[in-house]
XYZ file of C-alpha atoms in Angstrom:
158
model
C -46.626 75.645 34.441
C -46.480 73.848 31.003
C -44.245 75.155 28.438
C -47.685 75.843 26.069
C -47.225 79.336 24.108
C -49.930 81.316 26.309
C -49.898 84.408 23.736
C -51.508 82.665 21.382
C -54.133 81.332 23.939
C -57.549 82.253 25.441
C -57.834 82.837 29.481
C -59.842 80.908 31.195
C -61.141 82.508 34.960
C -61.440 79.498 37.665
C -62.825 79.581 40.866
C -62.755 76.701 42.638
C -63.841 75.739 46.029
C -64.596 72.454 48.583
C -66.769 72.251 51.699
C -67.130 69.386 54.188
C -69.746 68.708 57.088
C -67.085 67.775 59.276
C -63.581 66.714 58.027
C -63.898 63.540 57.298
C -67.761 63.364 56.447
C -69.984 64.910 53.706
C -68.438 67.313 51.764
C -69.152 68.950 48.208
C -66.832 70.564 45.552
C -67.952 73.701 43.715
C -66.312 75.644 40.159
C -67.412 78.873 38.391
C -65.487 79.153 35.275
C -65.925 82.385 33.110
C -64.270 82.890 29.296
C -65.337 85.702 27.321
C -68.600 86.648 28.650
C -69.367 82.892 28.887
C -69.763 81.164 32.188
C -70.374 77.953 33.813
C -71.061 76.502 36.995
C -70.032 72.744 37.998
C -70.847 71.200 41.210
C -71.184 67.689 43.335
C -70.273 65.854 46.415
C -69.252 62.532 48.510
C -70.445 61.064 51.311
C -67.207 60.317 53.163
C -64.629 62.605 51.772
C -62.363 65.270 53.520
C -62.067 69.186 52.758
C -58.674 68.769 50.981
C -59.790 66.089 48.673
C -62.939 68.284 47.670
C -60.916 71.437 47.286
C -58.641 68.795 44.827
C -62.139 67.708 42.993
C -63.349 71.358 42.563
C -60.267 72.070 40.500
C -60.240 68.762 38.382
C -63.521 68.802 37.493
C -63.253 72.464 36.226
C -60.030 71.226 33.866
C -61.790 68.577 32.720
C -64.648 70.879 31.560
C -62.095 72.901 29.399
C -62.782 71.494 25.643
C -59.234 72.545 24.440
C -56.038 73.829 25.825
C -55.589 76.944 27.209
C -53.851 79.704 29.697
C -55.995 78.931 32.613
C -56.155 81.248 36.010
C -57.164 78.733 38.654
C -57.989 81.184 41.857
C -58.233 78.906 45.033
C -58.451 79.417 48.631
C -56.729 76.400 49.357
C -53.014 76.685 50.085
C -53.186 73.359 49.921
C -53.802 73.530 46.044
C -51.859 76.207 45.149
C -48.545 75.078 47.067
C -48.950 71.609 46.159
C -49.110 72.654 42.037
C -46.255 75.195 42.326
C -43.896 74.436 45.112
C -44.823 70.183 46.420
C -45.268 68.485 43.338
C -41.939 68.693 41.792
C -40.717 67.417 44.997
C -43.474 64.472 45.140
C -42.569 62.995 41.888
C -38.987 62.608 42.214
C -39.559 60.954 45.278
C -42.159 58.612 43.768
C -44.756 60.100 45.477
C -43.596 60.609 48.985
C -42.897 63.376 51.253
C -39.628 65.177 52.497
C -39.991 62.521 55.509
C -40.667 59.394 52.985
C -44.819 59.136 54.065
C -46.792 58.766 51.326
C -48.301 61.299 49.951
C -51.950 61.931 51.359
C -54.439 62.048 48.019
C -51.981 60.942 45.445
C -54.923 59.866 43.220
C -56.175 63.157 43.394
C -52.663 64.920 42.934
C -51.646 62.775 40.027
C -55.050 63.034 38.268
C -54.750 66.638 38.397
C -51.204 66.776 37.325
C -51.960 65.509 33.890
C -54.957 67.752 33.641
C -52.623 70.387 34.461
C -50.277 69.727 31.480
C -52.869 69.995 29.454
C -52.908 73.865 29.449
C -50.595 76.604 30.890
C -52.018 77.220 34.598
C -51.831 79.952 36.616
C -52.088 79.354 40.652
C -53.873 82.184 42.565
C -54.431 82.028 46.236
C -57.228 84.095 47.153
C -58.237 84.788 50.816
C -61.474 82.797 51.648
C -64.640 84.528 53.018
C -63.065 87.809 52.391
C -65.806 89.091 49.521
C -63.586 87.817 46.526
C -66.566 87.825 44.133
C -65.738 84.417 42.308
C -64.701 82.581 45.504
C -67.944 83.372 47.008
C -70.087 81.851 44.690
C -67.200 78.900 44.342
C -67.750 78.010 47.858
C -71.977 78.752 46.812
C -71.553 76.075 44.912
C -69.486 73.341 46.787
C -71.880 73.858 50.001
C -74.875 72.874 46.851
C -72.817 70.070 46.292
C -73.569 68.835 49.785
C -76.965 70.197 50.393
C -77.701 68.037 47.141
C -76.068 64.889 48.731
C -77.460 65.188 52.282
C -81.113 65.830 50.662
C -80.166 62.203 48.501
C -79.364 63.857 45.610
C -77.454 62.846 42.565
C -73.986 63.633 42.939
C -70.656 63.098 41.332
């Protein structure tokens, strides 16, 4: 978390989600983001991408959507996300970007890219189980398997 005075902030609800038709192979990113009363829904895909990367994509794009800092509550199903933001990263950085056994670490574009985002606001990491009736993860993962419906029928995606 960022050292950003949260009391005096709005919370922003994130639900973010990433599919793939086979891992690697198509795969789509969903978000649902709700402030307020206010909501929004952001979606896409890739072609040749892996589960991990889209489950990365789902949360960046939903930061970059946010106009101006804030507390945001990122809820993910990916352990992958969560542990990476509040238990690997530290770790990744001091080591320039490698693991505990020196490899370098898988989707360090991704990673970085959502590290700055991340400073950008105060975030809270929420694991949520997946496929377990979790309102906003359901329509989170809705909306990555869109993302790759969209793709596979030649839509435009990002």
């Amino acid at each position: 978390m960022t050292k950003i005075d949260s009391s005096r902030q709005r919370t922003v609800e994130i639900y973010a989600d990433g599919a793939c038709k086979g891992n690697p192979g198509p795969g789509g990113w969903g978000a649902w983001i709700h402030y307020d009363g206010h909501e929004k829904e952001l979606f896409g895909g890739e072609m040749d991408t892996t589960n991990n990367r889209m489950e990365l994509t789902a949360v960046i794009r939903a930061l970059e959507a946010l106009k101006r800092s804030c507390h945001a509550r990122v809820f993910t199903d990916s352990v992958y996300v969560q542990k990476g933001m509040t238990e690997w990263i530290s770790g990744w950085k001091a080591r320039n970007w490698r693991t505990s056994d020196k490899k370098p670490v898988k989707n360090d574009d991704l990673w970085r890219l959502l590290d700055g985002l991340a400073q950008q606001h105060t975030v809270e990491w929420v694991w949520v189980k997946g496929h377990a009736g979790n309102a906003g993860n359901e329509r989170a993962d809705m909306l990555a398997n869109k993302g790759v419906e969209q793709l596979m029928q030649g839509g435009v995606a990002s």
